Coordinates of C-alpha atoms and ligand atoms in Angstrom, one line a residue:
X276 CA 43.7 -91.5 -1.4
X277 CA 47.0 -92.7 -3.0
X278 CA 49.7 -90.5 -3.4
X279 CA 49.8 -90.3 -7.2
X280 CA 46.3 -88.5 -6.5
X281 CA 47.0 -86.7 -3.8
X282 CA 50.1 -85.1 -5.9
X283 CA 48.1 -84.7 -8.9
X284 CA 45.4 -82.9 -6.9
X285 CA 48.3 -80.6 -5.1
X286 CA 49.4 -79.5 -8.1
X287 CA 46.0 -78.7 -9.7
X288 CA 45.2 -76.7 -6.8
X289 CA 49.2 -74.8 -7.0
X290 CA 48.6 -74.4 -10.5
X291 CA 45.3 -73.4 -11.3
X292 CA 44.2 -69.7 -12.8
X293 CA 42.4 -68.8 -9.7
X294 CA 43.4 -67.8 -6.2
X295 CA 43.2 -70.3 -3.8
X296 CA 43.2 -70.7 -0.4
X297 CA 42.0 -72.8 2.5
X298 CA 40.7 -71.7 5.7
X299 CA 40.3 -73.0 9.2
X300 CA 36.5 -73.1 8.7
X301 CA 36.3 -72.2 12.8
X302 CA 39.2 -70.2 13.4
X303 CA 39.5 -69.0 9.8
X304 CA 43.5 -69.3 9.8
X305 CA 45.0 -69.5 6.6
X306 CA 46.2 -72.7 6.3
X307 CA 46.9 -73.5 2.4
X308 CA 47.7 -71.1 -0.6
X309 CA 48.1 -71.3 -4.1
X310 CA 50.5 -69.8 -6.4
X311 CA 48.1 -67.7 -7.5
X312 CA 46.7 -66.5 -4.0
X313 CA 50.9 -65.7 -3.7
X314 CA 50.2 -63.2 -7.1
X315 CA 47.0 -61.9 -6.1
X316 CA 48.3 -60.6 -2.3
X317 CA 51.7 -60.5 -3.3
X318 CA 53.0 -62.6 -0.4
X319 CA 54.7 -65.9 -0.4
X320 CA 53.0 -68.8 0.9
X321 CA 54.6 -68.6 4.5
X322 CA 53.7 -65.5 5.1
X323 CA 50.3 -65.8 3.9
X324 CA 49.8 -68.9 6.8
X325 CA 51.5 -66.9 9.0
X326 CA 49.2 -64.1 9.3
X327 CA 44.8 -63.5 8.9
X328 CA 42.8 -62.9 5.9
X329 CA 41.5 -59.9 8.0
X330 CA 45.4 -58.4 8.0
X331 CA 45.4 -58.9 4.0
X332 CA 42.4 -56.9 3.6
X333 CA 41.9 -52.8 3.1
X334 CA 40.2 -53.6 7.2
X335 CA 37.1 -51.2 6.4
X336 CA 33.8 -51.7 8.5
X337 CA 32.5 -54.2 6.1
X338 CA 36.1 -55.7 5.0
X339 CA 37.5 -56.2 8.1
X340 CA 38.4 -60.3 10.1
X341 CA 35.3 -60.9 11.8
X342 CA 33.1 -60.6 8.5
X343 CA 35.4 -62.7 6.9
X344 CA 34.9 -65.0 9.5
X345 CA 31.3 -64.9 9.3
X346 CA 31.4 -65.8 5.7
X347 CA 33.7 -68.5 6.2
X348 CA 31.6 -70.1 8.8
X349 CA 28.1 -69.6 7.1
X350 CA 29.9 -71.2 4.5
X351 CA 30.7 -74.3 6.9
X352 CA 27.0 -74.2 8.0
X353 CA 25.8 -74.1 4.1
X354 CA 27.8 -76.5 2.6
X355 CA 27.1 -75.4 -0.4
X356 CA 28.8 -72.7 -2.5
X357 CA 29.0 -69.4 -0.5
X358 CA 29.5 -66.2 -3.2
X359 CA 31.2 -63.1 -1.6
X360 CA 32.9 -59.5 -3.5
X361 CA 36.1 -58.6 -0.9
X362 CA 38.8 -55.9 -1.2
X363 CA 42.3 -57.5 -0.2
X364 CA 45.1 -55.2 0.4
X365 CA 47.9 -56.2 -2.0
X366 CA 51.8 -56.3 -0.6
X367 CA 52.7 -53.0 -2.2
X368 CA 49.1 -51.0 -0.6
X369 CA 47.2 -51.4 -3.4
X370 CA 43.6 -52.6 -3.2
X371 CA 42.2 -55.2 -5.0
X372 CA 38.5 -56.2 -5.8
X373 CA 38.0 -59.7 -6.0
X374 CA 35.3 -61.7 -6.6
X375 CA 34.7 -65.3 -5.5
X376 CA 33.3 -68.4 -3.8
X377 CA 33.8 -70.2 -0.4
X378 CA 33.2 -73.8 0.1
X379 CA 33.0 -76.5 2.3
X380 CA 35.3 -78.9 2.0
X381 CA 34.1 -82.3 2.6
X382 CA 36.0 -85.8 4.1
X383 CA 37.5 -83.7 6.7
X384 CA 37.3 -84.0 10.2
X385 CA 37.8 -80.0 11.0
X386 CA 36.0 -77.9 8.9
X387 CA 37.7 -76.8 6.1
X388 CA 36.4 -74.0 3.6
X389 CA 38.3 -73.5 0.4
X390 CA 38.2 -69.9 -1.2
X391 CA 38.7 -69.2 -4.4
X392 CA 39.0 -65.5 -5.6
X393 CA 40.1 -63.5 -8.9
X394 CA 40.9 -60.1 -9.2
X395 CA 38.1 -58.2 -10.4
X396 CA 39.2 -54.9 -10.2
X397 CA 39.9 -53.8 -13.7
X398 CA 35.8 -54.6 -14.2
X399 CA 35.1 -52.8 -11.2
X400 CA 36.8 -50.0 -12.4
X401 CA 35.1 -50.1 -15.8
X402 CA 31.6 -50.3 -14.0
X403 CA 32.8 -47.3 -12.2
X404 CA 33.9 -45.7 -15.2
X405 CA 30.3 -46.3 -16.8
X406 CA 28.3 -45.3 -13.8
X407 CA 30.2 -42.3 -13.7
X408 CA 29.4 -41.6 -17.0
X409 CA 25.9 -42.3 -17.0
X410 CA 25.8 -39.9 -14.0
X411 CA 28.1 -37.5 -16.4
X412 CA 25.2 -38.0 -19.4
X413 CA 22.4 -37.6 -16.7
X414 CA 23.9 -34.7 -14.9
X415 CA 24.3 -33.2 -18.8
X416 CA 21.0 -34.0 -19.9
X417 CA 19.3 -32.3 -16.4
X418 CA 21.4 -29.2 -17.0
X419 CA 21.1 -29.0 -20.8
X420 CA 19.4 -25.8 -22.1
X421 CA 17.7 -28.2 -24.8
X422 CA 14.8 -30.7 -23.4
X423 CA 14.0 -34.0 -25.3
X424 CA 9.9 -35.1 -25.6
X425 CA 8.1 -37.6 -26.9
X426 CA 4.6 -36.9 -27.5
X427 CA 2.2 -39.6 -28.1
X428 CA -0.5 -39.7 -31.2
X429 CA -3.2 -38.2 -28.3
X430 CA -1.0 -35.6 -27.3
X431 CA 0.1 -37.2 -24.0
X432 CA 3.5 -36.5 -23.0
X433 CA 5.1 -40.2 -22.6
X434 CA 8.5 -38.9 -22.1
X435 CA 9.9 -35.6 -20.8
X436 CA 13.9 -35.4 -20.2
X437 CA 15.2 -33.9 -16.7
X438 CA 16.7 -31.2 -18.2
X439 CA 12.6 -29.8 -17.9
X440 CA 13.6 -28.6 -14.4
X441 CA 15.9 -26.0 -15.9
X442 CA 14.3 -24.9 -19.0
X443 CA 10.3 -24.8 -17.4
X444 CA 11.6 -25.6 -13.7
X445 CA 8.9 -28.5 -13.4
X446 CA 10.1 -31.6 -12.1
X447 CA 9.8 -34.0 -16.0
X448 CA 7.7 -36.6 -13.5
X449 CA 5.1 -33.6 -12.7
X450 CA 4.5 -33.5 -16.9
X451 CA 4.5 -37.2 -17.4
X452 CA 1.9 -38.4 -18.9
X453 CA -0.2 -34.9 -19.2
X454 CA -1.7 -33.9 -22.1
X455 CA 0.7 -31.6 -23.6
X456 CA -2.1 -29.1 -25.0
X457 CA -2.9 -28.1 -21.7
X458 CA 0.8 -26.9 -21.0
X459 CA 0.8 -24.6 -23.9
X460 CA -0.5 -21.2 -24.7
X461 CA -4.2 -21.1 -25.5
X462 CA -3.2 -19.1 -29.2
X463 CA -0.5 -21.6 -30.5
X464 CA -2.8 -24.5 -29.8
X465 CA -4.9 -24.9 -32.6
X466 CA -1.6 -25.0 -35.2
X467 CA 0.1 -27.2 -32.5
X468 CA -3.3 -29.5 -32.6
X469 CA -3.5 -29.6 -36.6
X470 CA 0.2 -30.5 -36.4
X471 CA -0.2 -33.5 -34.2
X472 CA -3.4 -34.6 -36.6
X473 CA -0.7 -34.1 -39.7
X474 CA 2.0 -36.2 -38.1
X475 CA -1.0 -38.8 -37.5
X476 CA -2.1 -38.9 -41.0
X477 CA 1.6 -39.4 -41.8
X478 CA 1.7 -36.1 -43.9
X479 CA 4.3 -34.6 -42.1
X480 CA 7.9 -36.5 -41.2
X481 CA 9.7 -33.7 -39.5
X482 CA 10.4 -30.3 -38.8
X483 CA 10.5 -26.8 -36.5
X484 CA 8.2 -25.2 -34.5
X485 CA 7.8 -23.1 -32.0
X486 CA 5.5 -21.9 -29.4
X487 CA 4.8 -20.8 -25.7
X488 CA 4.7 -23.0 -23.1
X489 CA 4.2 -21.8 -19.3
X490 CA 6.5 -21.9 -17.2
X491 CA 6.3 -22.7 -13.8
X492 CA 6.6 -19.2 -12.4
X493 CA 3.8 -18.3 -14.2
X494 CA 5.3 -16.3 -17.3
X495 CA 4.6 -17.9 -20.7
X496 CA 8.0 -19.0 -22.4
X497 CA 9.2 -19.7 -26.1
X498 CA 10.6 -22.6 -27.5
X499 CA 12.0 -23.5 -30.6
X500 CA 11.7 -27.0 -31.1
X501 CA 12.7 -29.8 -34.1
X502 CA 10.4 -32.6 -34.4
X503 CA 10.3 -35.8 -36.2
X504 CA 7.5 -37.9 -36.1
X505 CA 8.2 -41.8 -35.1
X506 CA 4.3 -42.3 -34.4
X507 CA 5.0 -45.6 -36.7
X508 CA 8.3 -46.6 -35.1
X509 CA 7.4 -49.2 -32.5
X510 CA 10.3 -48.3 -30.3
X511 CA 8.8 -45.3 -29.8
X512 CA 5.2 -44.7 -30.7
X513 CA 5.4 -41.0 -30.1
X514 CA 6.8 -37.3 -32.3
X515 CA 10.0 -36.7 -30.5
X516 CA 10.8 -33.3 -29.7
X517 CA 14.2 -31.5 -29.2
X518 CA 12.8 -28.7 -27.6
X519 CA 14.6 -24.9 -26.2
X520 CA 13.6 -22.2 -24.4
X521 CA 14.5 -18.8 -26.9
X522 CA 12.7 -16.5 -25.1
X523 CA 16.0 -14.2 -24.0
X524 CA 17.1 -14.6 -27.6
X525 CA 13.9 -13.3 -28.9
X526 CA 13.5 -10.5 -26.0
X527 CA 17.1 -9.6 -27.0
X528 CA 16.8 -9.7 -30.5
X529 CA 13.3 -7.2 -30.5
X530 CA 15.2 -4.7 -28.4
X531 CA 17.9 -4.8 -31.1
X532 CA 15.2 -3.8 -33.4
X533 CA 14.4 -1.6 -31.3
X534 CA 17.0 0.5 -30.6
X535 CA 17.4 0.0 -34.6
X536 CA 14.1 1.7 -34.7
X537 CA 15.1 4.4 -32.1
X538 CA 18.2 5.3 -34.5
X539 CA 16.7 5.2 -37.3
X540 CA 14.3 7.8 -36.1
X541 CA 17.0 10.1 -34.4
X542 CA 18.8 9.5 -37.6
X543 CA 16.0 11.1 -40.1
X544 CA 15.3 14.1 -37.7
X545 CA 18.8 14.9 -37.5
X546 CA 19.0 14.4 -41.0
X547 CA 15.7 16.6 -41.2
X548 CA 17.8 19.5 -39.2
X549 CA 20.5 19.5 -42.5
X550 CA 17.3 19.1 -44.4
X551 CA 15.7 22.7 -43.2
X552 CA 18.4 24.2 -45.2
X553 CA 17.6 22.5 -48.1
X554 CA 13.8 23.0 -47.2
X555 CA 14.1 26.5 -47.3
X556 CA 15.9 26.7 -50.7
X557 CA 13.4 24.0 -52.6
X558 CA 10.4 25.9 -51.0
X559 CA 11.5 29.5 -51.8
X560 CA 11.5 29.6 -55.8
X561 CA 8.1 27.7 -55.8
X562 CA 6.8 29.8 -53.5
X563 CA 8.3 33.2 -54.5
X564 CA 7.1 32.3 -58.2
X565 CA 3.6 31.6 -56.6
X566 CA 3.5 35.1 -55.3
X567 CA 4.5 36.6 -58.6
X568 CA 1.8 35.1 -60.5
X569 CA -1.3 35.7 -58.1
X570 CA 0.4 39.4 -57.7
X571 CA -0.3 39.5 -61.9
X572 CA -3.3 38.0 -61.6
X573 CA -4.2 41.0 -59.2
X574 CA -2.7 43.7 -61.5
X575 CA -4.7 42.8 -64.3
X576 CA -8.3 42.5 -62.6
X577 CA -7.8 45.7 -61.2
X578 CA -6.3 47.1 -64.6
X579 CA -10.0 45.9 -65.7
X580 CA -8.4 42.7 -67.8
X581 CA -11.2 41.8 -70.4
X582 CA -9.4 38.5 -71.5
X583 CA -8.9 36.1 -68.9
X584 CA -6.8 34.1 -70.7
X585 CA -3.4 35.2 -69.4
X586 CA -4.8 35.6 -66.1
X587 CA -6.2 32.0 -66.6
X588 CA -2.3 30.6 -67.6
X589 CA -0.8 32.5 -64.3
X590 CA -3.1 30.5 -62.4
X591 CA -2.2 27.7 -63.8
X592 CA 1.9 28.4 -63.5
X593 CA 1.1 29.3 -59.8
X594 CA -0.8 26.1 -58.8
X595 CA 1.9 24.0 -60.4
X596 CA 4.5 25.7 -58.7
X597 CA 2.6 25.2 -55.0
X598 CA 1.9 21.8 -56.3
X599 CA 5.5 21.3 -56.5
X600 CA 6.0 22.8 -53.1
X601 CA 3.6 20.5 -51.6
X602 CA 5.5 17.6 -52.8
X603 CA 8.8 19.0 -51.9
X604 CA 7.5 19.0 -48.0
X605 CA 6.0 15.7 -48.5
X606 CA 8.9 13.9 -49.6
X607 CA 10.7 15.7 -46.5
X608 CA 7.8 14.6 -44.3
X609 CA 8.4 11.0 -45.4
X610 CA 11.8 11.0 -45.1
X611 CA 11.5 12.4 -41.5
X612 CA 8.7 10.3 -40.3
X613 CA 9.5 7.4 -38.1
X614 CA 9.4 4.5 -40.5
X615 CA 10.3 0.9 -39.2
X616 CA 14.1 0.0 -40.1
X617 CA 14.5 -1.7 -43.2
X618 CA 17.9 -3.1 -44.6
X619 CA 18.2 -3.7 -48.6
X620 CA 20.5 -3.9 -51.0
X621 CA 21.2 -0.6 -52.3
X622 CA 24.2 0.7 -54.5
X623 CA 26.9 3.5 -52.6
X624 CA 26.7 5.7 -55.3
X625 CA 23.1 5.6 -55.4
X626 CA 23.1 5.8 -51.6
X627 CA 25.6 8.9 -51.9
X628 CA 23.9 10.6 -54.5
X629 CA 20.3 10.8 -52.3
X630 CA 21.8 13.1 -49.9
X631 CA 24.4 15.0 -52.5
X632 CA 21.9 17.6 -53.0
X633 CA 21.3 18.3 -49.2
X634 CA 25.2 18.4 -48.7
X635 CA 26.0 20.7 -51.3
X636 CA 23.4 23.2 -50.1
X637 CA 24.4 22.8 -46.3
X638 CA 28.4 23.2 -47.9
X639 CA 27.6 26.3 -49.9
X640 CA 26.4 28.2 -47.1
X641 CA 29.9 27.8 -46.0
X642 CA 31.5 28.6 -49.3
X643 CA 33.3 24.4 -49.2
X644 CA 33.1 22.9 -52.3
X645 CA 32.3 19.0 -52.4
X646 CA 33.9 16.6 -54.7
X647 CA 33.1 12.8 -55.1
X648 CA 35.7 9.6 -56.3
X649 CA 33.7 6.7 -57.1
X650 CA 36.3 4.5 -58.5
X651 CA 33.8 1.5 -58.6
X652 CA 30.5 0.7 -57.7
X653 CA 29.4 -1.6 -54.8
X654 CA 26.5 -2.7 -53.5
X655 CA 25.8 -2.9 -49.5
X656 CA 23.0 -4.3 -47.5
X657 CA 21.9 -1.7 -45.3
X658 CA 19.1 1.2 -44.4
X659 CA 20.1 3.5 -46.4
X660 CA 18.8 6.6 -44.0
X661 CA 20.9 5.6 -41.6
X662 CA 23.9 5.4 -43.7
X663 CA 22.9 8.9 -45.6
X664 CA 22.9 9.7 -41.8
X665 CA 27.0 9.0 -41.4
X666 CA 27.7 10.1 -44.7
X667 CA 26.1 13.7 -43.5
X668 CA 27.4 13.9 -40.1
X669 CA 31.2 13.0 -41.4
X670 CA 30.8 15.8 -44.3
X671 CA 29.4 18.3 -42.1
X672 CA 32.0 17.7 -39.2
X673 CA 34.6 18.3 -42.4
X674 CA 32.9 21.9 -43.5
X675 CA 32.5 22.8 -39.4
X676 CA 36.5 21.7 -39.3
X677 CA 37.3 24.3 -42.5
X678 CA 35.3 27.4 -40.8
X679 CA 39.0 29.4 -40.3
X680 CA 40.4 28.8 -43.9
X681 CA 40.2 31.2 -46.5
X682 CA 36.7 30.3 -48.6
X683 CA 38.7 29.3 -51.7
X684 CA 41.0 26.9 -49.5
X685 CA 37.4 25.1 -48.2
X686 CA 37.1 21.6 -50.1
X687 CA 35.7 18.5 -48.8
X688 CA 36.4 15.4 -51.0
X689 CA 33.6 11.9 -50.6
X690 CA 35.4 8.7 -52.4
X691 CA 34.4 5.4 -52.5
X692 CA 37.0 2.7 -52.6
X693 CA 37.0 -1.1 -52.8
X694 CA 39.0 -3.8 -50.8
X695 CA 38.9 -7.2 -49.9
X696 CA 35.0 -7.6 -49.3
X697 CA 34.4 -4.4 -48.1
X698 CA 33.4 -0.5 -49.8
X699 CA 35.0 2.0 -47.7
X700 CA 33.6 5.5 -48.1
X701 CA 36.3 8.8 -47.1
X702 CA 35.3 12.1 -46.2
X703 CA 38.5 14.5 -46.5
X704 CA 38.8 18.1 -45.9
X705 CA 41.4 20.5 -45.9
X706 CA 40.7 22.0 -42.7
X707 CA 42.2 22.1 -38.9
X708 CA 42.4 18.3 -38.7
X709 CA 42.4 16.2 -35.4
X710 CA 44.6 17.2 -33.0
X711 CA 45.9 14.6 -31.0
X712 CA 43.7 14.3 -28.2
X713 CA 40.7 14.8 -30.6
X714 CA 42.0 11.5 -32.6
X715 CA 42.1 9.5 -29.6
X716 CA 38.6 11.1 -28.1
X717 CA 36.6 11.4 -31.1
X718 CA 33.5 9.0 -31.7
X719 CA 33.5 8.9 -27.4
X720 CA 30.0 10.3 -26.4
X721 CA 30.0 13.5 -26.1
X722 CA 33.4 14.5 -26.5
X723 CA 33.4 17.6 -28.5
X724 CA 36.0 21.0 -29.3
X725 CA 33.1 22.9 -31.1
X726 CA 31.5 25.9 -28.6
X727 CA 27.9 24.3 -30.0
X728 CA 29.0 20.6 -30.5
X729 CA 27.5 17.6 -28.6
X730 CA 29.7 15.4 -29.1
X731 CA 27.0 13.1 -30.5
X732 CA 27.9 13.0 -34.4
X733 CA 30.3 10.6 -34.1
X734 CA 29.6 7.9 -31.4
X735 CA 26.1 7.6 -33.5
X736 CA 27.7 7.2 -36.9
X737 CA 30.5 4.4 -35.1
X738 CA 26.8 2.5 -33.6
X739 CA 25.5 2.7 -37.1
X740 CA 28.5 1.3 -39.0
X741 CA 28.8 -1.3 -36.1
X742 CA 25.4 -2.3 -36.4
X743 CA 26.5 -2.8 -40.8
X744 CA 29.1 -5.0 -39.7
X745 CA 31.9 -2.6 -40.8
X746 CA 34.2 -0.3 -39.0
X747 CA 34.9 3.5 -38.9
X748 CA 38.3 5.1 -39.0
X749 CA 39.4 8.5 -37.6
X750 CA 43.1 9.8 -39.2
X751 CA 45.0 12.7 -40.0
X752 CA 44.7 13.9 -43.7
X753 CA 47.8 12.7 -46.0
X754 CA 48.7 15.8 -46.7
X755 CA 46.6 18.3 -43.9
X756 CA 42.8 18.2 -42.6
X757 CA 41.0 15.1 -41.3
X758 CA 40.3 12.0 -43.0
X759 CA 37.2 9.9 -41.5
X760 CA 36.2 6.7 -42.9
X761 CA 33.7 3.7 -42.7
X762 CA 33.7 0.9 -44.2
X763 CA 30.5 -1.9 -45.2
X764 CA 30.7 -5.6 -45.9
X765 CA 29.8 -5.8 -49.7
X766 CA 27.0 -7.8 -50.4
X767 CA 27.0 -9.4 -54.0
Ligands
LIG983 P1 30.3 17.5 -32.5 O1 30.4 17.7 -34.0 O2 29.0 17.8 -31.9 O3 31.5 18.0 -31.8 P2 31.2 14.8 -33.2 O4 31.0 13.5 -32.4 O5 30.6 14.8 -34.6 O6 30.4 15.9 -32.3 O7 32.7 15.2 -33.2 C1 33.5 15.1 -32.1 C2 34.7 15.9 -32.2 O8 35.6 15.3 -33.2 C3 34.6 17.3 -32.8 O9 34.2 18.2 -31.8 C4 36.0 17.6 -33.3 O10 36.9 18.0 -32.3 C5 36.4 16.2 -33.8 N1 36.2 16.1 -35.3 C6 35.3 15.4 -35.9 N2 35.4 15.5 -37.3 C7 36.5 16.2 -37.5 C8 37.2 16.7 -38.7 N3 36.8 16.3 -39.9 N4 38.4 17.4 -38.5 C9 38.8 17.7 -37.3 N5 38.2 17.3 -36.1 C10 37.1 16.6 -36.2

């Protein structure tokens, strides 16, 4: 080799991108290093030769001298190139993956293995980045409350996501390749069937549905789910389903309705108590007129009444007037009975003016006189009973708060105002007003001042207007008495 060559290969080998170095292929010393092998360790090139490659590395179980050893010899006995992945430690502590080869060099008398490295941590780092993100997305998927299908054309399940252990706690392998029909509940699978033969015929692309699917403890769940039908995709060959376990939602939503029922109900007899006043007063006059004529009709037999024409006429007038009874205690009976909650859209005023009459009766037995303000008109979504309800419990709390003033001082006022989106509706009165630990008590269950009270009125009318979306207000009259409002959202 001349030494033009031998130069020209020597500063190849200190220039070149890669780490270099060159071992004793039987004692594996360090005998040559590269500028870059000075980089990569960040040693210079005497102290690299002067110490091992097991002293440059991070020295754990499987990165340690004698493995390095091992490699460097197998490397000697295989001639060929030996691959190997090693963590070095650099100068400064740090650990570095690298990535290389060892080989044999040849035309020496001592074995010789060249190793040639490069730092491959930043891609190690990256794989670890993307492995722990594909853990992150697996963990996410298992633990999602929503499950991913994929149903093929027969029905047979040819996917199921992981996150089936949470939502149906079955492993998604124990599902896999089961015909889905036999997972569901025997009543939703005739519409679930006629679906599947839909999406076959390509009549349907997409969509909801729901059912109940059995869950592994035995109860029968339901799922919403969204499906699109990729039957003709060839990636997928299947309707994928984005399914989710609502049966809380639903259990929670029916004992909303429920307990909306339940109020309703309490609502109308407690309304139906205000309405025996009422009652009383509607049936009397028909009732008492009634009498009157059959008493006439009487007089006149007895008096030997040759023309039964007048006696014919009383009859008449009496059996109108029980007639009109008779509807008088059936429109209480419907109001009264327990009908299922039902929220329309219904004007204040016209909600206000169905229980006016009631009011004014219930007020005149306590000599209060009622005035309404309806500055303008608004219309509410709500059950209207159970508003009436408020609207009554608020104006007879006013008259029971009057009871000590003189009858001409009694006065409730009912106005209606307008603002920003909502209708609030004021009882006033001139009476006692809240006293201070009243104000901060009232609309608590079953705080009450009154000898009789329950302490109920309140709490239930603050439940209804919650259960409206609006809000109720206990305050001091401006000038003296209380002032109790409520407001509603105002529906267009
Ligand atoms: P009850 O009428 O059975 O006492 P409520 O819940 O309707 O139950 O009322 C609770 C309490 O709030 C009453 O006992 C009373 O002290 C006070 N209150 C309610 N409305 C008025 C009002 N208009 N003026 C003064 N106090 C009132």
């Amino acid at each position: 080799m001349s030494s033009i060559e031998s130069l020209n290969y020597r500063e190849i080998f200190q220039n070149a991108n890669d780490a270099m170095i060159v071992h004793d292929g039987v004692t594996g010393a360090i005998l040559e290093t590269n500028e870059a092998a000075c980089r990569l360790f960040g040693h210079s090139a005497k102290d690299m030769c002067a110490t091992s490659i097991g002293a440059l590395s991070v020295g754990d179980p499987e990165i340690r001298e004698e493995i390095a050893l091992r490699y460097i010899r197998q490397a000697v006995e295989a001639g060929g190139l030996f691959n190997f992945e090693w963590i070095i430690r650099h100068s400064s502590g740090t650990p570095i993956a690298i990535e290389g080869n060892l080989k044999r060099m040849r035309g020496h008398t001592r074995p010789l293995v060249l190793a040639i490295s490069r730092d491959i941590s930043e891609r190690k780092l990256a794989e670890l980045r993307l492995r722990e993100r594909g853990r992150y997305f697996e963990e996410l998927l298992r633990n999602s409350s929503d499950g991913v299908a994929l149903i093929a054309a027969d029905g047979c399940v040819k996917y199921m996501g992981e996150s089936l252990a949470g939502i149906a706690g079955f492993p998604s392998r124990a599902i896999l390749g089961r015909n889905v029909f036999t997972l569901l509940h025997p009543a939703d699978v005739p519409r679930l069937f006629s679906l599947l033969a839909k999406a076959r015929r390509k009549m349907v692309n997409s969509g909801t549905v729901s059912y109940r699917v059995l869950h592994r403890d035995g109860s029968w769940r339901s799922h919403e789910a969204v499906f699109k039908n990729l039957l003709d995709d060839p990636a997928f060959s299947a309707v994928l389903v984005n399914y989710r376990d609502v049966t809380e939602r639903l259990r929670h939503e029916e004992q909303l309705r429920e307990r909306e029922r339940q109020l309703n109900h309490y609502a109308r007899l407690s309304i139906a108590g205000e309405a025996a006043a009422a009652l009383a007063h509607e049936l009397n006059q028909p009732l008492f007129a009634a009498v009157n004529f059959f008493a006439g009709c009487r007089r006149r037999l007895e008096a030997g009444a040759k023309d039964s024409t007048e006696i014919e006429m009383a009859l008449t007038l009496a059996q109108a007037e029980l007639e009109r009874a008779g509807r008088v205690i059936q429109s209480v009976r419907n109001f009264t009975a327990n009908h299922p909650a039902s929220r329309n859209r219904h004007s204040v005023s016209a909600i206000l003016n169905g229980i006016l009459s009631f009011l004014r009766i219930r007020a005149e037995q306590d000599s209060v006189t009622i005035t309404t303000h309806i500055t303008k008109d608004a219309f509410v979504e709500c059950d209207e009973v159970l508003i009436q309800q408020v609207i009554s419990n608020l104006v007879v709390n006013a008259i029971e708060a009057m009871t000590d003033l003189p009858v001409d001082a009694r006065a409730v006022s009912i106005s209606v105002e307008i603002e920003s989106g909502y209708v609030r509706i004021i009882v006033k009165d001139s009476g006692c007003g809240f006293s201070s630990e009243s104000l901060e008590a009232a609309g608590r269950a079953f705080f009450t001042t009154k000898e009789n009270g329950v302490g109920l009125g309140l709490s239930l009318c603050r439940t209804i207007v919650g259960s409206h979306g609006g809000k109720m207000a206990c305050e001091q009259g401006e000038s003296t008495g209380g002032k109790v409002s409520f407001t509603l959202p105002i529906t267009l």
